[in-house]
Coordinates of C-alpha atoms in Angstrom, one line a residue:
Chain A
X1 CA 106.3 -65.4 -11.3
X2 CA 105.1 -63.5 -8.5
X3 CA 108.2 -64.8 -6.3
X4 CA 110.7 -63.4 -8.6
X5 CA 109.0 -59.9 -8.4
X6 CA 108.6 -60.0 -5.4
X7 CA 112.8 -60.5 -5.0
X8 CA 113.1 -57.6 -7.9
X9 CA 110.7 -55.2 -5.7
X10 CA 112.7 -56.3 -2.3
X11 CA 115.9 -55.1 -4.1
X12 CA 114.2 -51.5 -5.6
X13 CA 113.6 -50.8 -2.0
X14 CA 116.7 -52.2 -0.3
X15 CA 118.5 -49.9 -3.0
X16 CA 115.6 -46.9 -2.7
X17 CA 116.5 -46.9 1.1
X18 CA 119.9 -46.8 0.4
X19 CA 120.1 -43.7 -1.8
X20 CA 117.6 -41.8 0.7
X21 CA 119.8 -42.4 3.2
X22 CA 123.3 -40.5 1.6
X23 CA 123.9 -37.0 1.7
X24 CA 123.4 -35.7 -1.0
X25 CA 120.0 -34.2 -2.5
X26 CA 120.5 -35.6 -6.0
X27 CA 120.6 -39.2 -4.6
X28 CA 117.7 -38.7 -2.7
X29 CA 115.6 -37.4 -5.2
X30 CA 117.4 -41.0 -7.5
X31 CA 116.3 -42.7 -4.3
X32 CA 112.3 -41.9 -4.6
X33 CA 112.1 -42.6 -7.9
X34 CA 113.7 -46.2 -7.6
X35 CA 111.0 -46.4 -5.1
X36 CA 108.2 -45.2 -6.8
X37 CA 109.1 -47.7 -9.7
X38 CA 109.4 -50.5 -7.0
X39 CA 105.8 -49.7 -5.8
X40 CA 104.6 -49.8 -9.1
X41 CA 105.9 -52.5 -10.3
X42 CA 104.2 -54.7 -6.2
X43 CA 101.0 -52.7 -7.6
X44 CA 101.2 -54.4 -10.7
X45 CA 102.6 -58.2 -8.7
X46 CA 99.7 -57.8 -6.3
X47 CA 97.0 -57.5 -9.3
X48 CA 98.0 -60.8 -10.1
X49 CA 100.0 -61.9 -12.7
X50 CA 98.4 -64.5 -14.8
X51 CA 98.0 -65.4 -18.3
X52 CA 95.5 -63.4 -20.6
X53 CA 94.9 -60.6 -23.2
X54 CA 96.1 -57.6 -22.6
X55 CA 92.5 -55.2 -21.2
X56 CA 90.9 -54.4 -25.3
X57 CA 87.7 -55.6 -25.8
X58 CA 88.9 -55.9 -29.8
X59 CA 91.2 -59.3 -28.8
X60 CA 88.0 -61.3 -28.4
X61 CA 89.8 -63.6 -25.9
X62 CA 88.2 -65.6 -23.3
X63 CA 90.4 -64.1 -20.2
X64 CA 91.8 -60.9 -19.6
X65 CA 94.5 -59.5 -17.8
X66 CA 93.5 -57.3 -14.2
X67 CA 92.5 -54.1 -15.7
X68 CA 92.2 -52.1 -12.2
X69 CA 95.8 -52.1 -11.3
X70 CA 97.2 -50.7 -14.5
X71 CA 95.0 -48.1 -14.3
X72 CA 96.0 -46.8 -10.2
X73 CA 99.4 -47.6 -11.8
X74 CA 99.1 -45.0 -14.6
X75 CA 97.7 -42.5 -12.0
X76 CA 100.3 -43.5 -9.5
X77 CA 103.1 -43.0 -12.1
X78 CA 101.6 -39.5 -13.5
X79 CA 101.5 -38.2 -9.9
X80 CA 105.0 -39.5 -9.0
X81 CA 105.9 -38.1 -12.0
X82 CA 104.9 -34.5 -11.0
X83 CA 106.0 -34.5 -7.5
X84 CA 109.8 -35.6 -8.8
X85 CA 109.9 -32.8 -11.5
X86 CA 108.8 -30.5 -8.1
X87 CA 111.2 -32.1 -5.6
X88 CA 113.9 -32.0 -9.0
X89 CA 113.9 -28.2 -9.5
X90 CA 113.4 -27.8 -5.4
X91 CA 117.1 -29.3 -5.4
X92 CA 118.1 -27.2 -8.2
X93 CA 116.9 -24.3 -6.5
X94 CA 117.9 -24.8 -3.0
X95 CA 121.6 -25.7 -4.4
X96 CA 121.1 -22.0 -6.5
X97 CA 120.5 -20.3 -3.3
X98 CA 121.7 -22.3 -0.4
X99 CA 125.0 -22.8 -1.7
X100 CA 124.8 -26.7 -0.9
X101 CA 123.5 -30.1 -1.5
X102 CA 124.6 -31.6 1.3
X103 CA 121.6 -32.4 3.7
X104 CA 123.9 -32.5 6.8
X105 CA 124.5 -28.8 6.2
X106 CA 120.6 -27.9 5.6
X107 CA 119.7 -27.3 9.6
X108 CA 119.5 -23.6 11.4
X109 CA 116.7 -22.2 13.3
X110 CA 116.6 -19.3 11.7
X111 CA 112.8 -17.9 11.2
X112 CA 110.7 -16.6 8.3
X113 CA 108.8 -13.3 9.5
Chain B
X1 CA 69.7 -32.2 -4.9
X2 CA 71.5 -35.6 -5.5
X3 CA 75.2 -34.3 -6.1
X4 CA 75.3 -31.6 -3.0
X5 CA 77.8 -33.3 -1.8
X6 CA 80.3 -32.7 -3.7
X7 CA 79.5 -29.0 -4.2
X8 CA 82.0 -28.5 -1.2
X9 CA 85.0 -30.0 -3.5
X10 CA 83.7 -28.5 -6.6
X11 CA 83.5 -24.9 -6.0
X12 CA 87.3 -24.5 -4.6
X13 CA 88.0 -26.3 -7.6
X14 CA 86.2 -24.1 -10.0
X15 CA 87.8 -21.1 -8.5
X16 CA 91.2 -22.4 -8.3
X17 CA 91.1 -23.2 -12.0
X18 CA 89.8 -19.4 -12.5
X19 CA 91.9 -17.9 -10.1
X20 CA 95.2 -19.1 -12.4
X21 CA 93.5 -16.7 -15.2
X22 CA 93.4 -13.6 -12.7
X23 CA 97.0 -13.3 -11.2
X24 CA 97.1 -9.9 -12.3
X25 CA 95.0 -8.4 -10.9
X26 CA 95.2 -8.9 -6.7
X27 CA 92.1 -7.6 -6.1
X28 CA 90.5 -9.7 -8.3
X29 CA 91.7 -12.4 -7.1
X30 CA 91.0 -11.8 -3.4
X31 CA 87.2 -11.2 -4.3
X32 CA 86.5 -14.5 -5.9
X33 CA 89.2 -16.1 -3.1
X34 CA 86.8 -14.7 -0.6
X35 CA 83.0 -15.2 -2.2
X36 CA 83.7 -18.2 -3.0
X37 CA 85.3 -19.6 0.5
X38 CA 81.9 -18.0 2.1
X39 CA 79.8 -19.7 -0.5
X40 CA 81.3 -22.9 0.7
X41 CA 81.1 -22.5 4.3
X42 CA 76.9 -22.1 3.3
X43 CA 77.2 -25.0 1.2
X44 CA 79.1 -27.1 4.0
X45 CA 76.6 -26.2 6.1
X46 CA 73.7 -27.0 4.0
X47 CA 75.2 -30.5 3.3
X48 CA 75.4 -31.4 7.5
X49 CA 71.6 -30.3 7.9
X50 CA 70.7 -32.2 5.1
X51 CA 73.0 -35.1 6.6
X52 CA 71.1 -35.0 10.0
X53 CA 67.7 -34.8 8.3
X54 CA 68.1 -37.8 6.0
X55 CA 71.2 -40.0 6.9
X56 CA 74.2 -41.0 5.3
X57 CA 74.2 -39.2 1.9
X58 CA 76.2 -41.2 -0.9
X59 CA 76.8 -40.0 -4.6
X60 CA 77.8 -42.7 -7.0
X61 CA 79.9 -40.7 -10.0
X62 CA 78.5 -41.6 -13.3
X63 CA 75.9 -43.3 -12.1
X64 CA 77.9 -46.6 -11.6
X65 CA 76.7 -49.0 -9.1
X66 CA 78.7 -48.8 -5.6
X67 CA 81.9 -51.4 -5.5
X68 CA 82.7 -50.9 -9.0
X69 CA 82.5 -46.8 -9.8
X70 CA 84.2 -44.2 -7.0
X71 CA 81.0 -43.5 -4.7
X72 CA 81.2 -40.0 -2.6
X73 CA 80.1 -41.0 0.9
X74 CA 79.0 -37.9 3.3
X75 CA 78.2 -39.3 6.9
X76 CA 78.0 -37.0 10.0
X77 CA 81.3 -36.9 10.4
X78 CA 82.8 -36.5 7.1
X79 CA 79.7 -33.9 6.5
X80 CA 81.4 -31.9 10.2
X81 CA 84.8 -31.8 9.1
X82 CA 83.9 -30.5 5.7
X83 CA 81.9 -28.1 7.2
X84 CA 84.9 -27.0 9.9
X85 CA 87.3 -27.1 7.1
X86 CA 85.7 -24.5 5.2
X87 CA 85.1 -22.4 7.9
X88 CA 89.0 -22.4 8.8
X89 CA 89.5 -21.5 5.1
X90 CA 87.7 -18.9 5.4
X91 CA 89.4 -17.3 7.8
X92 CA 92.7 -18.0 7.1
X93 CA 92.1 -16.2 3.6
X94 CA 90.6 -13.2 5.2
X95 CA 93.6 -13.1 6.9
X96 CA 95.6 -13.5 3.7
X97 CA 94.3 -10.4 2.4
X98 CA 96.4 -8.3 4.6
X99 CA 98.9 -11.0 6.1
X100 CA 100.5 -12.8 3.4
X101 CA 102.2 -10.0 0.8
X102 CA 101.6 -8.9 -2.5
X103 CA 104.7 -10.4 -4.2
X104 CA 103.3 -13.7 -2.8
X105 CA 99.7 -13.4 -3.8
X106 CA 100.8 -12.3 -7.6
X107 CA 102.3 -15.7 -7.7
X108 CA 99.0 -18.3 -7.5
X109 CA 99.0 -18.1 -3.5
X110 CA 94.9 -18.1 -3.9
X111 CA 95.2 -20.4 -6.4
X112 CA 97.0 -23.0 -3.9
X113 CA 95.1 -22.4 -1.4
X114 CA 92.2 -23.4 -3.3
X115 CA 93.6 -26.9 -4.7
X116 CA 94.6 -27.4 -0.8
X117 CA 91.1 -27.4 0.1
X118 CA 90.0 -29.7 -2.7
X119 CA 92.0 -32.2 -1.7
X120 CA 91.0 -31.8 2.6
X121 CA 87.5 -31.8 1.3
X122 CA 87.9 -34.6 -1.2
X123 CA 90.2 -36.6 1.4
X124 CA 86.9 -36.1 4.3
X125 CA 83.9 -36.7 1.5
X126 CA 85.6 -40.1 -0.3
X127 CA 84.1 -43.6 0.0
X128 CA 87.2 -45.1 -1.9
X129 CA 90.7 -45.9 -0.9
X130 CA 92.4 -45.5 -4.1
X131 CA 90.8 -42.2 -4.7
X132 CA 91.5 -41.1 -1.0
X133 CA 95.4 -41.5 -1.7
X134 CA 94.4 -39.3 -5.1
X135 CA 92.8 -36.6 -3.0
X136 CA 95.7 -36.7 -0.5
X137 CA 98.3 -36.2 -3.2
X138 CA 96.2 -33.3 -4.5
X139 CA 96.3 -32.0 -0.9
X140 CA 100.0 -32.5 -0.6
X141 CA 100.8 -31.0 -3.7
X142 CA 99.4 -27.9 -3.2
X143 CA 100.7 -28.2 0.3
X144 CA 104.2 -28.1 -1.6
X145 CA 103.7 -25.7 -3.6
X146 CA 102.3 -23.2 -0.4
X147 CA 105.1 -24.1 1.5
X148 CA 107.7 -23.4 -1.0
X149 CA 105.7 -20.1 -1.9
X150 CA 108.3 -17.2 -1.9
X151 CA 111.5 -19.3 -1.6
X152 CA 113.3 -18.1 1.0
X153 CA 116.2 -20.2 3.1
X154 CA 114.3 -21.3 5.5
X155 CA 111.5 -22.1 3.4
X156 CA 113.3 -24.4 0.7
X157 CA 115.4 -26.4 3.8
X158 CA 112.5 -27.4 5.4
X159 CA 110.3 -27.9 2.2
X160 CA 113.0 -30.7 1.0
X161 CA 112.4 -32.8 4.2
X162 CA 108.6 -32.6 4.2
X163 CA 108.6 -33.6 0.7
X164 CA 110.9 -36.7 1.4
X165 CA 108.8 -37.3 4.4
X166 CA 105.6 -37.1 2.5
X167 CA 106.9 -39.2 -0.9
X168 CA 107.9 -42.1 1.0
X169 CA 104.5 -42.1 2.9
X170 CA 103.0 -41.9 -0.1
X171 CA 105.0 -44.4 -1.3
X172 CA 103.7 -46.6 1.8
X173 CA 100.4 -46.0 1.1
X174 CA 100.5 -47.1 -2.2
X175 CA 102.3 -50.3 -0.9
X176 CA 99.6 -50.7 1.8
X177 CA 96.3 -50.3 -0.8
X178 CA 98.2 -53.0 -3.3
X179 CA 98.3 -55.1 -0.3
X180 CA 95.0 -54.9 0.3
X181 CA 93.7 -55.4 -2.9
X182 CA 95.4 -58.5 -3.2
X183 CA 93.6 -59.9 -0.1
X184 CA 90.2 -58.5 -0.4
X185 CA 90.3 -57.4 -4.3
X186 CA 88.0 -54.3 -4.1
X187 CA 89.0 -50.6 -3.4
X188 CA 85.7 -49.6 -2.1
X189 CA 85.6 -49.2 1.2
X190 CA 82.5 -50.3 2.4
X191 CA 82.8 -53.1 0.2
X192 CA 86.5 -53.8 1.6
X193 CA 84.7 -53.9 5.2
X194 CA 82.3 -56.7 4.0
X195 CA 85.2 -58.6 2.3
X196 CA 87.4 -58.3 5.7
X197 CA 84.2 -59.2 7.7
X198 CA 83.6 -62.4 5.6
X199 CA 87.7 -63.0 5.3
X200 CA 87.8 -63.6 9.2
X201 CA 84.7 -65.3 9.5
X202 CA 86.6 -68.1 8.8
X203 CA 90.3 -68.2 10.3
X204 CA 92.1 -65.4 11.5
X205 CA 94.5 -64.4 8.9
X206 CA 97.5 -62.6 10.4
X207 CA 98.1 -60.3 6.8
X208 CA 94.9 -58.0 7.9
X209 CA 96.5 -57.3 10.8
X210 CA 99.9 -56.6 9.2
X211 CA 98.0 -54.4 6.6
X212 CA 96.4 -52.3 9.2
X213 CA 99.6 -51.8 10.8
X214 CA 100.9 -50.6 7.6
X215 CA 97.5 -48.2 7.3
X216 CA 99.0 -46.9 10.8
X217 CA 102.5 -46.1 10.0
X218 CA 100.7 -44.2 6.5
X219 CA 98.2 -42.5 8.1
X220 CA 100.5 -41.7 11.7
X221 CA 103.4 -40.4 9.0
X222 CA 100.5 -37.8 7.5
X223 CA 99.2 -37.2 11.3
X224 CA 102.1 -36.8 13.5
X225 CA 102.2 -39.8 15.8
X226 CA 104.4 -40.6 17.9
X227 CA 107.4 -41.8 16.6
X228 CA 106.6 -40.6 13.5
X229 CA 106.1 -36.7 14.1
X230 CA 109.8 -36.3 13.6
X231 CA 109.2 -34.1 10.0
X232 CA 106.7 -31.5 11.4
X233 CA 108.3 -29.2 14.1
X234 CA 110.9 -28.0 11.6
X235 CA 108.3 -28.3 8.4
X236 CA 105.8 -26.1 10.1
X237 CA 108.1 -23.4 11.0
X238 CA 109.1 -22.5 7.8
X239 CA 105.4 -21.0 5.9
X240 CA 104.4 -17.7 6.6
X241 CA 101.4 -17.5 9.3
X242 CA 98.5 -18.0 6.7
X243 CA 99.7 -21.1 5.4
X244 CA 100.9 -22.6 9.0
X245 CA 97.3 -21.8 10.2
X246 CA 95.9 -23.9 7.6
X247 CA 98.6 -26.4 7.7
X248 CA 98.2 -26.7 11.8
X249 CA 94.3 -27.3 11.4
X250 CA 93.8 -29.3 9.1
X251 CA 96.7 -31.6 7.3
X252 CA 97.1 -33.7 10.5
X253 CA 93.6 -33.9 10.7
X254 CA 93.8 -35.6 7.3
X255 CA 95.5 -37.9 8.7
X256 CA 93.7 -38.1 11.8
X257 CA 90.0 -38.8 10.1
X258 CA 92.1 -41.6 7.8
X259 CA 93.4 -43.6 10.7
X260 CA 89.6 -43.2 12.4
X261 CA 88.0 -44.7 9.3
X262 CA 89.9 -47.1 8.4
X263 CA 90.1 -48.6 12.1
X264 CA 86.5 -48.1 12.3
X265 CA 85.8 -49.6 9.1
X266 CA 88.1 -52.1 8.0
X267 CA 90.2 -53.4 11.1
X268 CA 87.8 -53.5 13.9
X269 CA 87.5 -57.4 14.0
X270 CA 91.3 -57.4 14.9
X271 CA 90.6 -55.0 18.2
X272 CA 92.9 -56.6 20.2
X273 CA 96.7 -55.8 19.4
X274 CA 95.7 -52.9 16.9
X275 CA 93.4 -51.2 19.7
X276 CA 96.9 -52.0 22.2
X277 CA 98.8 -50.5 20.0
X278 CA 97.1 -47.4 19.2
X279 CA 96.5 -46.4 22.8
X280 CA 100.2 -46.8 23.8
X281 CA 101.3 -44.8 20.6
X282 CA 98.2 -42.4 21.6
X283 CA 99.8 -41.6 25.2
X284 CA 103.1 -41.4 23.5
X285 CA 102.2 -39.0 21.4
X286 CA 100.9 -36.8 24.2
X287 CA 103.7 -37.0 26.3
X288 CA 106.5 -36.4 23.5
X289 CA 103.9 -33.1 22.3
X290 CA 103.8 -31.9 25.7
X291 CA 107.2 -32.0 26.3
X292 CA 108.4 -30.2 23.0
X293 CA 105.4 -27.6 23.8
X294 CA 107.4 -27.0 27.6
X295 CA 110.6 -27.3 26.0
X296 CA 110.4 -24.1 24.1
X297 CA 110.4 -20.3 24.3
X298 CA 109.6 -19.8 20.6
X299 CA 105.9 -19.1 20.4
X300 CA 105.2 -20.7 16.8
X301 CA 107.0 -23.6 18.4
X302 CA 104.7 -24.1 21.5
X303 CA 102.1 -24.1 19.1
X304 CA 103.5 -26.5 16.6
X305 CA 103.8 -29.0 19.9
X306 CA 100.5 -28.8 20.7
X307 CA 99.1 -29.8 17.5
X308 CA 101.0 -33.1 18.7
X309 CA 99.5 -33.1 21.9
X310 CA 96.0 -32.8 20.0
X311 CA 96.3 -35.5 17.5
X312 CA 97.8 -37.9 20.7
X313 CA 94.2 -36.9 22.4
X314 CA 91.7 -37.8 19.8
X315 CA 93.6 -40.6 18.6
X316 CA 93.4 -41.8 22.4
X317 CA 89.3 -41.3 22.4
X318 CA 89.7 -42.9 19.2
X319 CA 91.6 -46.1 20.7
X320 CA 89.3 -46.8 23.8
X321 CA 86.2 -47.6 21.1
X322 CA 83.5 -47.0 23.1
X323 CA 80.6 -44.5 22.7
X324 CA 81.7 -41.7 25.3
X325 CA 84.7 -41.4 24.1
X326 CA 84.4 -41.9 20.4
X327 CA 81.8 -39.0 20.8
X328 CA 84.6 -36.8 22.6
X329 CA 87.4 -37.6 20.3
X330 CA 85.2 -36.0 17.6
X331 CA 83.9 -33.0 19.6
X332 CA 87.7 -32.7 20.4
X333 CA 88.8 -33.5 16.5
X334 CA 86.2 -30.2 15.4
X335 CA 88.0 -27.7 18.2
X336 CA 91.2 -28.3 18.1
X337 CA 90.7 -27.5 14.0
X338 CA 89.3 -24.1 14.8
X339 CA 91.1 -23.3 17.7
X340 CA 94.5 -24.1 16.3
X341 CA 94.2 -21.8 13.3
X342 CA 92.9 -19.4 15.6
X343 CA 95.9 -19.4 17.8
X344 CA 98.6 -19.8 15.0
X345 CA 97.0 -16.4 13.4
X346 CA 97.4 -14.7 17.0
X347 CA 100.7 -16.1 17.5
X348 CA 101.6 -15.1 14.1
X349 CA 100.4 -11.4 14.3
X350 CA 102.0 -10.9 17.7
X351 CA 105.1 -12.4 16.2
X352 CA 104.5 -10.1 13.1
X353 CA 104.1 -7.2 16.3
X354 CA 107.0 -8.1 17.9
X355 CA 109.3 -8.9 14.7
X356 CA 110.8 -12.1 16.0
X357 CA 108.6 -15.0 17.3
X358 CA 111.0 -14.9 20.7
X359 CA 109.4 -14.9 23.4
X360 CA 112.2 -13.8 25.3
X361 CA 112.2 -10.9 23.2
X362 CA 108.1 -9.9 23.5
X363 CA 106.2 -8.3 26.3
X364 CA 103.7 -6.2 27.6
X365 CA 101.4 -6.2 24.4
X366 CA 98.3 -6.3 26.5
X367 CA 98.5 -2.1 27.2
X368 CA 98.5 -1.2 23.1
X369 CA 97.0 -4.3 21.9
X370 CA 94.2 -5.2 24.6
X371 CA 91.9 -6.9 21.7
X372 CA 94.6 -9.3 20.6
X373 CA 95.6 -9.9 24.3
X374 CA 91.9 -11.0 25.9
X375 CA 91.3 -13.0 22.3
X376 CA 94.5 -14.6 22.7
X377 CA 93.3 -15.6 26.5
X378 CA 90.4 -17.1 25.7
X379 CA 92.0 -19.2 23.1
X380 CA 94.1 -20.6 25.4
X381 CA 91.7 -21.1 28.2
X382 CA 89.5 -23.3 24.9
X383 CA 92.4 -24.9 24.1
X384 CA 93.2 -26.5 27.8
X385 CA 89.4 -27.0 28.4
X386 CA 88.3 -24.6 30.9
X387 CA 84.6 -25.4 31.5
X388 CA 82.8 -23.3 29.7
X389 CA 84.3 -23.0 26.6
X390 CA 85.1 -25.8 23.3
X391 CA 87.7 -27.9 24.5
X392 CA 86.1 -28.5 27.9
X393 CA 83.4 -30.9 26.9
X394 CA 85.6 -33.3 24.2
X395 CA 88.4 -33.7 27.2
X396 CA 85.3 -34.6 29.5
X397 CA 83.7 -37.2 27.4
X398 CA 87.4 -38.8 26.7
X399 CA 88.3 -39.0 30.1
X400 CA 84.9 -40.7 30.7
X401 CA 85.4 -43.3 27.9
X402 CA 89.2 -44.0 29.2
X403 CA 87.9 -44.5 32.6
X404 CA 84.5 -46.6 31.6
X405 CA 86.9 -48.6 29.7
X406 CA 89.5 -49.4 32.7
X407 CA 92.3 -47.6 30.7
X408 CA 93.1 -45.4 34.0
X409 CA 96.6 -44.6 33.3
X410 CA 95.9 -43.1 30.0
X411 CA 92.7 -40.9 31.5
X412 CA 95.1 -39.9 34.0
X413 CA 97.7 -39.0 31.1
X414 CA 95.0 -37.2 29.3
X415 CA 94.1 -35.2 32.4
X416 CA 97.4 -34.2 33.3
X417 CA 98.2 -33.2 30.3
X418 CA 95.9 -30.9 30.5
X419 CA 97.8 -29.1 33.2
X420 CA 101.0 -29.1 31.0
X421 CA 99.4 -27.5 27.6
X422 CA 97.9 -25.2 30.3
X423 CA 101.4 -24.2 31.2
X424 CA 102.7 -24.5 28.2
X425 CA 100.2 -21.9 26.5
X426 CA 100.3 -19.5 29.8
X427 CA 103.5 -19.2 28.8
X428 CA 103.0 -17.3 26.1
X429 CA 100.4 -15.0 27.7
X430 CA 102.4 -14.4 30.9
X431 CA 105.5 -13.7 28.9
X432 CA 104.5 -12.1 26.0
X433 CA 101.0 -10.3 27.0
X434 CA 101.8 -9.0 30.4
X435 CA 105.3 -7.8 31.7
X436 CA 107.1 -4.5 30.9
X437 CA 105.7 -3.2 27.7
X438 CA 108.3 -2.7 25.3
X439 CA 108.7 -0.7 22.0
X440 CA 108.5 -2.6 18.9
X441 CA 110.6 -2.2 15.7
X442 CA 107.8 -3.5 13.5
X443 CA 104.4 -2.3 14.7
X444 CA 104.1 0.5 12.3
X445 CA 104.0 -1.5 9.3
X446 CA 101.4 -4.1 10.6
X447 CA 97.7 -3.6 9.6
X448 CA 96.7 -5.2 13.2
X449 CA 92.9 -4.1 13.2
X450 CA 92.2 -6.1 9.9
X451 CA 94.8 -8.4 10.7
X452 CA 92.7 -9.4 14.1
X453 CA 89.1 -10.0 12.7
X454 CA 89.7 -13.5 11.0
X455 CA 91.0 -14.8 14.8
X456 CA 88.6 -13.3 16.3
X457 CA 85.7 -14.7 14.4
X458 CA 87.4 -18.1 14.5
X459 CA 87.4 -17.7 18.6
X460 CA 83.8 -16.5 18.7
X461 CA 83.1 -19.6 16.7
X462 CA 84.9 -21.8 19.3
X463 CA 83.1 -20.0 22.6
X464 CA 80.1 -20.7 20.9
X465 CA 80.5 -24.1 19.9
X466 CA 81.6 -24.9 24.2
X467 CA 78.8 -22.6 25.4
X468 CA 76.2 -24.2 22.7
X469 CA 77.6 -27.7 23.3
X470 CA 73.7 -28.8 23.8
X471 CA 72.8 -28.2 20.8
X472 CA 76.0 -29.7 18.7
X473 CA 75.3 -32.4 20.7
X474 CA 72.9 -34.4 18.4
X475 CA 75.1 -34.2 15.7
X476 CA 78.2 -35.3 17.2
X477 CA 76.9 -38.2 18.3
X478 CA 74.9 -38.8 15.2
X479 CA 78.5 -39.1 13.8
X480 CA 80.0 -41.0 16.6
X481 CA 76.9 -43.6 16.1
X482 CA 78.2 -44.6 12.7
X483 CA 81.6 -45.1 14.2
X484 CA 80.6 -47.8 16.6
X485 CA 77.6 -49.1 14.0
X486 CA 79.5 -49.4 10.6
X487 CA 76.1 -51.3 9.1
X488 CA 75.0 -47.8 9.1
X489 CA 78.1 -47.0 6.3
X490 CA 77.7 -50.0 4.5
X491 CA 74.3 -50.2 4.2
X492 CA 73.9 -46.4 2.7
X493 CA 76.7 -47.6 0.4
X494 CA 76.0 -50.8 -0.9
X495 CA 72.2 -50.2 -1.0
X496 CA 71.5 -54.1 0.1

């Protein structure tokens, strides 16, 4: 099972890398979300995928799945969600102000003050 | 009081929350932000004294025992860095009163600033690797807001790149934590250290070295070391001056601190390979930064590339791993945080007066602004490491340590780097402050005297730090001692 998941994570990382190397800002943001999916899946996989009950004490099972990676993923998901929301707004705003979503054209040297 | 070490995190956090509600009145915001920044400095200074007297301070949150809950650990290195952070933050807040502009102040500038300090102080104090990630994110999120606030063209353009690089490095951080967790099965840093040393007793697992290099890539992206500093010059150029100062002084140093912490605690067993890698990267970082610092005729760019040089210097001291060089690195780290903030504020003031940051269209500022001129001169000498000033002791110890460990080439490059740093910074002094006086368009609008207060405070501190090196030395050597002897840290956390 872990080997299968490793391949899935690898494919996710591959697509994310490909998307993040493209020119359009929206594709780059899609790349970052796919990257974060891959990361969360990797975190779950590396915690171990052995059988066991859901980590609820009421289940009265003999063994449970590891609750720690699940808590870590939950934290990482909301952080990634916040950053993605901000990133999307920045992409939108910069399209409005700069008039392009092509990273090639987002160069320049002029200062702020 | 047992909760003492959480106060440098808690005070800015509460202040930040309060400031969100107080955004209507600018004066109220300034008072709250200024007072709480001052309180943080006082508390951090008391914390340093407490660590000096009673040894490493630990706090198990919610009373869960060490490997199971989150532990906050304040050893001398963390406490000193928290104190320096608070001082730099205080100076930057004072500068912001006049330097940032009311439009930005209305839109939660001080709140974001305080959350940035929460992230930095938390990252310095935490004893849990995933909690370190969370504090990194707190810091980075606030830095995204600060780099964007105002929404000018250059800010939008550069913030896309800045956010992208940091999203990728955060993802890599989680990947490294996932690998590390599957190898050792714990997240508490002291416990990881114990587990890793048990592992390497049996057979040297290559996976630990790989994780070590992964952590180096992650923290190298945050801390701007050689092949990974490409994002820094553009991004740090975009935000307004006080934000630039706080970024330059604090953000990369958090990456450097994390490298110091992880390498002294986790990967010292694999010293051979990672140490060689770190030394080579540190030297290349110094050279890369120097090339940039010499090449540009833009005052901000010159100081930005000097950040990279300093990161390389500190890492070289860390990588040589002997007592002298480590002490020197800690010395230099604190010096560099103070002096970089001061230099950014001074350079920003020059650029504000001249209306441009291009060095070729400045000149003769010493005639009308002698205070600015001489403060800058002192700061420049301190940066280059001229003996009575603060950069000297750190660099001396790093070079001594380098020669003692027979890294002759590295130590020679560290020595040479001082010369080039001096050239790059004196270029600003000679062309911008000396020379033929010119009339500048902006000078009436700049509240020069009020803006000069913050950098003068920082430069005075830096001079005291250099002249009073004898007084500071016991603190610094205590910090370096916990780095070479990890048992002090581990015993304090796990209470065996």
